[in-house]
Structure formats: structure tokens, C-alpha cells
Amino acid sequence: MTDPAYVYPDYRSTQLRGPKKPLVILPHTLSELTGPVFGEDAVSEGDADLTQGHAGEPLGERIIVSGRLLGPGGKPIRGALIEVWQANAAGRYRHRNDVHPAPLDPNFSGAGRTLTDDDGHYRFVSVKPGAYPWQNHPNAWRPAHIHFSVFGRAFTQRLVTQMYFPGDPLFPADPIFNSIRDPKVRERMVSTFDWETTTPEWALGYRFDIVLGGPAATPLET
Ligand SMILES: [Fe+2]
């Protein structure tokens, strides 16, 4: 199975929020499936660059994250809304629940969005997020990651997952990463370092393709 179990005891909060009874499947109504999702003009080009929009540039290692959004058979999905959110280079989120002693960056909010083009491509510019502590167990640290949300053709079609960076030493100790039991499936959440998009004197490139459904599907997070 691609997706993690709803309750994975090592990931403590799933014990409280994971459903313990079988899910009730509600059929989608026609208006849910055919209603407007969002206007294309609501997303502007600058929204895909998390390093802009502030008085200065954020601290950290500049990165370009790009890839394709594909359907079950490898067909590109165009015009899909991809949203990302992440910690800053010091591992701190701009969120009231994140109060661990790492600095906020006045030049980094940590959220971006874009639409896929006709080939299903997307591209974000950002800084590499830092690892952060999360109190799940003694000395618990999350590997560096970027949260991704992908909407399909309707608001009821949504995938939320996390993208990791290759070779992170924190992988073996992270219960969220390991809640996906099949190591091959887990690897689908790890981006690859990409010389093609690495830009001289400017940024490192990472590639992350997202597949919705089918045997090569990108797993959901728990
Ligand atoms: Fe996170």
C-alpha cells in the first residue's frame, strides 16, 4: 500500500486523531466535481518565489524546486494549484505554535503557490528549510522538508504530502517518514539533486515529480 496507516503509534498525534473505525465513503456530488475551483488570475507569477515580497532576501541556501504533476498513467496534469509551506533556513515556522529557540527571518514567510503549465511543470524558488525539533519523542527532529498540497480538478481532490532532501541523516529516526512502510514508496517523497536546474552563482536545483494515483503514486502524509 502506498499511503501510511491513519494510526501509526510512533507518530504520537496519530493515536489521537487517526480514525479507528472504517471510513464512510461519501459520493461526490456533481457540483463538487464540476464547480469552479479558483480563478487563474488569483495566482500571480511572484507567488512561486518565496524569496521575494519582503524588504530584503531571506538567509539560507537558495534553492529551485521543480518537477511535474502527473496522473496515474504518467499523463501531465495542467492548471493544477500547487501550494507549499516550509520552515525557514533555521528550522523555524512563522506560526504562533512554533516557539522553539531558532530565529524568525523577517524576509521569509515560508508559503508559496503556483499553477502547473501545459506539461504539468511547476517551479518554486526558495531557501532550503532547516531541520526542527518537534517533541514527539526524546530528541525528536524532523528531517528538512517542504509541505506540498495539490488540488486536482476539484476542491475534493487534494493530495497533501512532504518533499524531503536526498541523503538526510535524520530519515531513519523520523516516524512520519517511516510511517510509509515500503522503502521504495518512501523514496518517492525524496527529491533528487538536479544539475539541470542548478544555476551558477545563484541556486541549487532539486527535482520532485508528484504522481496522483496509480502504482507509482506519491504517498500522502499521515
Ligand atoms: Fe513541517
mmCIF file of C-alpha atoms and ligand atoms in Angstrom:
data_model
loop_
_atom_site.group_PDB
_atom_site.id
_atom_site.type_symbol
_atom_site.label_atom_id
_atom_site.label_comp_id
_atom_site.label_asym_id
_atom_site.label_seq_id
_atom_site.Cartn_x
_atom_site.Cartn_y
_atom_site.Cartn_z
ATOM 1 C CA MET A 1 0.000 0.000 0.000
ATOM 2 C CA THR A 2 1.257 3.470 -0.860
ATOM 3 C CA ASP A 3 -0.237 5.569 1.894
ATOM 4 C CA PRO A 4 0.605 5.369 5.595
ATOM 5 C CA ALA A 5 -1.822 3.953 8.175
ATOM 6 C CA TYR A 6 -4.086 6.537 9.795
ATOM 7 C CA VAL A 7 -2.781 5.475 13.197
ATOM 8 C CA TYR A 8 0.977 4.930 13.425
ATOM 9 C CA PRO A 9 1.864 4.690 17.139
ATOM 10 C CA ASP A 10 5.445 6.010 16.804
ATOM 11 C CA TYR A 11 3.950 9.217 15.364
ATOM 12 C CA ARG A 12 2.201 10.120 18.591
ATOM 13 C CA SER A 13 -0.502 12.522 17.481
ATOM 14 C CA THR A 14 -1.942 9.976 15.024
ATOM 15 C CA GLN A 15 -3.122 7.972 18.055
ATOM 16 C CA LEU A 16 -5.448 10.828 18.973
ATOM 17 C CA ARG A 17 -6.609 11.956 15.559
ATOM 18 C CA GLY A 18 -6.453 8.863 13.357
ATOM 19 C CA PRO A 19 -9.880 7.285 12.711
ATOM 20 C CA LYS A 20 -10.236 3.871 14.367
ATOM 21 C CA LYS A 21 -13.426 2.845 12.567
ATOM 22 C CA PRO A 22 -13.714 2.110 8.867
ATOM 23 C CA LEU A 23 -14.178 5.261 6.806
ATOM 24 C CA VAL A 24 -17.595 6.151 5.442
ATOM 25 C CA ILE A 25 -17.179 6.954 1.769
ATOM 26 C CA LEU A 26 -19.368 9.842 0.707
ATOM 27 C CA PRO A 27 -20.018 10.019 -3.036
ATOM 28 C CA HIS A 28 -19.103 13.382 -4.519
ATOM 29 C CA THR A 29 -21.967 15.486 -5.722
ATOM 30 C CA LEU A 30 -21.981 16.822 -9.242
ATOM 31 C CA SER A 31 -21.458 20.407 -8.094
ATOM 32 C CA GLU A 32 -18.440 19.369 -6.014
ATOM 33 C CA LEU A 33 -16.834 17.832 -9.068
ATOM 34 C CA THR A 34 -17.777 20.412 -11.653
ATOM 35 C CA GLY A 35 -17.871 23.650 -9.619
ATOM 36 C CA PRO A 36 -15.204 26.292 -10.158
ATOM 37 C CA VAL A 37 -12.018 25.692 -8.182
ATOM 38 C CA PHE A 38 -10.234 29.033 -8.409
ATOM 39 C CA GLY A 39 -9.690 31.727 -10.965
ATOM 40 C CA GLU A 40 -6.368 31.534 -12.780
ATOM 41 C CA ASP A 41 -5.873 35.238 -12.185
ATOM 42 C CA ALA A 42 -5.898 34.646 -8.416
ATOM 43 C CA VAL A 43 -2.380 33.159 -8.624
ATOM 44 C CA SER A 44 0.356 35.529 -9.739
ATOM 45 C CA GLU A 45 3.812 34.617 -11.012
ATOM 46 C CA GLY A 46 5.567 36.098 -7.981
ATOM 47 C CA ASP A 47 3.718 33.703 -5.674
ATOM 48 C CA ALA A 48 6.122 30.926 -6.720
ATOM 49 C CA ASP A 49 9.182 32.803 -5.433
ATOM 50 C CA LEU A 50 9.344 32.554 -1.642
ATOM 51 C CA THR A 51 12.478 34.703 -1.549
ATOM 52 C CA GLN A 52 10.623 37.794 -2.829
ATOM 53 C CA GLY A 53 7.932 40.043 -1.435
ATOM 54 C CA HIS A 54 9.884 41.315 1.572
ATOM 55 C CA ALA A 55 12.231 44.233 2.142
ATOM 56 C CA GLY A 56 15.298 42.034 1.629
ATOM 57 C CA GLU A 57 16.271 38.482 0.763
ATOM 58 C CA PRO A 58 15.980 35.635 3.262
ATOM 59 C CA LEU A 59 19.002 33.987 4.841
ATOM 60 C CA GLY A 60 19.857 30.456 3.785
ATOM 61 C CA GLU A 61 20.840 28.330 0.844
ATOM 62 C CA ARG A 62 18.817 29.404 -2.210
ATOM 63 C CA ILE A 63 17.083 26.501 -3.980
ATOM 64 C CA ILE A 64 14.949 25.914 -7.050
ATOM 65 C CA VAL A 65 12.429 23.111 -6.623
ATOM 66 C CA SER A 66 10.772 21.959 -9.801
ATOM 67 C CA GLY A 67 9.054 18.930 -11.229
ATOM 68 C CA ARG A 68 5.947 17.663 -12.916
ATOM 69 C CA LEU A 69 2.493 16.780 -11.721
ATOM 70 C CA LEU A 70 1.380 13.555 -13.363
ATOM 71 C CA GLY A 71 -1.751 11.438 -13.385
ATOM 72 C CA PRO A 72 -1.839 7.668 -12.766
ATOM 73 C CA GLY A 73 -0.676 6.813 -16.288
ATOM 74 C CA GLY A 74 2.065 9.441 -16.354
ATOM 75 C CA LYS A 75 -0.087 11.994 -18.157
ATOM 76 C CA PRO A 76 0.719 15.595 -17.201
ATOM 77 C CA ILE A 77 -1.898 17.467 -15.197
ATOM 78 C CA ARG A 78 -2.125 21.074 -16.325
ATOM 79 C CA GLY A 79 -3.566 24.052 -14.483
ATOM 80 C CA ALA A 80 -3.435 22.399 -11.053
ATOM 81 C CA LEU A 81 -2.859 24.524 -7.966
ATOM 82 C CA ILE A 82 0.273 23.521 -6.033
ATOM 83 C CA GLU A 83 0.835 25.172 -2.659
ATOM 84 C CA VAL A 84 3.937 24.821 -0.497
ATOM 85 C CA TRP A 85 4.832 25.810 3.036
ATOM 86 C CA GLN A 86 8.057 25.332 4.950
ATOM 87 C CA ALA A 87 10.269 26.380 7.848
ATOM 88 C CA ASN A 88 12.984 28.987 7.277
ATOM 89 C CA ALA A 89 16.677 28.137 6.992
ATOM 90 C CA ALA A 90 16.949 27.990 10.795
ATOM 91 C CA GLY A 91 14.111 25.462 11.050
ATOM 92 C CA ARG A 92 11.526 27.911 12.369
ATOM 93 C CA TYR A 93 7.967 28.376 11.092
ATOM 94 C CA ARG A 94 6.267 31.754 11.145
ATOM 95 C CA HIS A 95 3.424 30.315 13.235
ATOM 96 C CA ARG A 96 2.285 31.021 16.787
ATOM 97 C CA ASN A 97 2.673 27.348 17.759
ATOM 98 C CA ASP A 98 6.325 27.313 16.792
ATOM 99 C CA VAL A 99 8.222 28.897 19.655
ATOM 100 C CA HIS A 100 11.409 26.851 19.764
ATOM 101 C CA PRO A 101 14.612 28.895 20.120
ATOM 102 C CA ALA A 102 15.542 29.444 16.482
ATOM 103 C CA PRO A 103 15.272 32.872 14.869
ATOM 104 C CA LEU A 104 12.468 34.049 12.622
ATOM 105 C CA ASP A 105 13.600 35.643 9.381
ATOM 106 C CA PRO A 106 11.879 38.977 8.673
ATOM 107 C CA ASN A 107 12.435 38.317 4.964
ATOM 108 C CA PHE A 108 10.822 34.894 4.847
ATOM 109 C CA SER A 109 7.184 33.907 5.336
ATOM 110 C CA GLY A 110 7.515 30.343 4.047
ATOM 111 C CA ALA A 111 4.450 29.938 1.804
ATOM 112 C CA GLY A 112 4.073 29.903 -1.962
ATOM 113 C CA ARG A 113 1.792 28.690 -4.713
ATOM 114 C CA THR A 114 1.745 28.173 -8.441
ATOM 115 C CA LEU A 115 -0.221 26.549 -11.255
ATOM 116 C CA THR A 116 1.175 23.720 -13.369
ATOM 117 C CA ASP A 117 1.784 24.573 -17.025
ATOM 118 C CA ASP A 118 0.581 22.593 -20.050
ATOM 119 C CA ASP A 119 3.234 19.900 -19.458
ATOM 120 C CA GLY A 120 2.359 19.621 -15.778
ATOM 121 C CA HIS A 121 5.526 21.523 -14.783
ATOM 122 C CA TYR A 122 5.836 23.639 -11.682
ATOM 123 C CA ARG A 123 8.777 25.609 -10.250
ATOM 124 C CA PHE A 124 9.428 27.287 -6.909
ATOM 125 C CA VAL A 125 12.338 29.421 -5.729
ATOM 126 C CA SER A 126 13.012 29.283 -2.003
ATOM 127 C CA VAL A 127 15.669 28.638 0.625
ATOM 128 C CA LYS A 128 16.485 25.204 1.994
ATOM 129 C CA PRO A 129 14.470 24.676 5.184
ATOM 130 C CA GLY A 130 16.294 23.683 8.355
ATOM 131 C CA ALA A 131 15.551 20.626 10.485
ATOM 132 C CA TYR A 132 13.426 21.374 13.554
ATOM 133 C CA PRO A 133 12.634 19.706 16.901
ATOM 134 C CA TRP A 134 9.051 18.520 17.471
ATOM 135 C CA GLN A 135 8.765 16.779 20.886
ATOM 136 C CA ASN A 136 7.243 13.549 19.534
ATOM 137 C CA HIS A 137 9.836 11.531 21.448
ATOM 138 C CA PRO A 138 13.135 12.354 23.207
ATOM 139 C CA ASN A 139 15.441 14.328 20.904
ATOM 140 C CA ALA A 140 12.950 14.237 18.010
ATOM 141 C CA TRP A 141 13.984 16.246 14.923
ATOM 142 C CA ARG A 142 12.162 16.408 11.603
ATOM 143 C CA PRO A 143 14.329 15.965 8.515
ATOM 144 C CA ALA A 144 14.305 19.099 6.317
ATOM 145 C CA HIS A 145 11.105 19.070 4.269
ATOM 146 C CA ILE A 146 8.684 21.175 2.270
ATOM 147 C CA HIS A 147 4.945 20.569 2.651
ATOM 148 C CA PHE A 148 3.061 20.262 -0.631
ATOM 149 C CA SER A 149 -0.669 20.488 -1.295
ATOM 150 C CA VAL A 150 -2.003 19.669 -4.745
ATOM 151 C CA PHE A 151 -5.533 20.279 -5.899
ATOM 152 C CA GLY A 152 -6.808 18.256 -8.833
ATOM 153 C CA ARG A 153 -9.812 19.314 -10.842
ATOM 154 C CA ALA A 154 -11.998 19.990 -7.792
ATOM 155 C CA PHE A 155 -11.511 21.027 -4.170
ATOM 156 C CA THR A 156 -12.443 17.485 -3.113
ATOM 157 C CA GLN A 157 -9.405 16.169 -4.979
ATOM 158 C CA ARG A 158 -6.449 17.066 -2.835
ATOM 159 C CA LEU A 159 -3.105 15.488 -2.018
ATOM 160 C CA VAL A 160 -1.049 16.722 0.915
ATOM 161 C CA THR A 161 2.455 15.356 1.183
ATOM 162 C CA GLN A 162 6.003 16.306 2.143
ATOM 163 C CA MET A 163 9.084 16.602 -0.002
ATOM 164 C CA TYR A 164 12.424 15.682 1.556
ATOM 165 C CA PHE A 165 16.026 16.312 0.537
ATOM 166 C CA PRO A 166 18.342 13.474 -0.559
ATOM 167 C CA GLY A 167 20.661 11.839 1.966
ATOM 168 C CA ASP A 168 19.203 13.386 5.113
ATOM 169 C CA PRO A 169 20.773 11.688 8.186
ATOM 170 C CA LEU A 170 17.509 12.133 10.117
ATOM 171 C CA PHE A 171 15.471 9.767 7.912
ATOM 172 C CA PRO A 172 15.935 6.571 9.979
ATOM 173 C CA ALA A 173 14.694 8.284 13.167
ATOM 174 C CA ASP A 174 11.679 10.110 11.731
ATOM 175 C CA PRO A 175 8.351 8.375 12.428
ATOM 176 C CA ILE A 176 6.471 10.492 9.865
ATOM 177 C CA PHE A 177 8.845 9.471 7.081
ATOM 178 C CA ASN A 178 8.830 5.855 8.276
ATOM 179 C CA SER A 179 5.055 5.623 8.656
ATOM 180 C CA ILE A 180 5.224 4.761 4.965
ATOM 181 C CA ARG A 181 6.425 1.221 5.418
ATOM 182 C CA ASP A 182 7.628 0.353 1.928
ATOM 183 C CA PRO A 183 11.125 1.844 1.463
ATOM 184 C CA LYS A 184 10.624 2.150 -2.291
ATOM 185 C CA VAL A 185 7.404 4.097 -1.824
ATOM 186 C CA ARG A 186 9.079 6.266 0.836
ATOM 187 C CA GLU A 187 11.777 7.236 -1.675
ATOM 188 C CA ARG A 188 9.084 8.855 -3.826
ATOM 189 C CA MET A 189 8.921 11.652 -1.256
ATOM 190 C CA VAL A 190 12.656 12.356 -1.544
ATOM 191 C CA SER A 191 13.652 14.909 -4.169
ATOM 192 C CA THR A 192 16.740 14.414 -6.295
ATOM 193 C CA PHE A 193 19.564 16.894 -6.643
ATOM 194 C CA ASP A 194 19.358 18.324 -10.162
ATOM 195 C CA TRP A 195 22.294 19.816 -12.109
ATOM 196 C CA GLU A 196 19.927 20.819 -14.889
ATOM 197 C CA THR A 197 18.176 23.439 -12.784
ATOM 198 C CA THR A 198 21.180 24.263 -10.576
ATOM 199 C CA THR A 199 22.094 27.786 -11.617
ATOM 200 C CA PRO A 200 25.714 29.030 -11.489
ATOM 201 C CA GLU A 201 26.397 31.598 -8.756
ATOM 202 C CA TRP A 202 22.751 31.545 -7.715
ATOM 203 C CA ALA A 203 20.895 28.412 -6.578
ATOM 204 C CA LEU A 204 20.896 24.622 -6.164
ATOM 205 C CA GLY A 205 18.226 22.682 -8.041
ATOM 206 C CA TYR A 206 16.060 19.882 -6.677
ATOM 207 C CA ARG A 207 13.603 17.845 -8.689
ATOM 208 C CA PHE A 208 10.377 16.428 -7.303
ATOM 209 C CA ASP A 209 7.733 14.814 -9.500
ATOM 210 C CA ILE A 210 4.318 14.200 -7.986
ATOM 211 C CA VAL A 211 2.130 11.353 -9.216
ATOM 212 C CA LEU A 212 -1.552 11.303 -8.306
ATOM 213 C CA GLY A 213 -2.870 7.735 -8.103
ATOM 214 C CA GLY A 214 -1.799 4.523 -9.807
ATOM 215 C CA PRO A 215 1.058 2.149 -8.958
ATOM 216 C CA ALA A 216 3.708 4.927 -8.888
ATOM 217 C CA ALA A 217 1.634 7.302 -6.733
ATOM 218 C CA THR A 218 3.313 9.750 -4.395
ATOM 219 C CA PRO A 219 2.237 8.815 -0.864
ATOM 220 C CA LEU A 220 0.003 11.019 1.240
ATOM 221 C CA GLU A 221 1.276 12.112 4.612
ATOM 222 C CA THR A 222 -0.408 10.784 7.742
HETATM 223 FE FE FE B 1 6.816 20.738 8.736
#
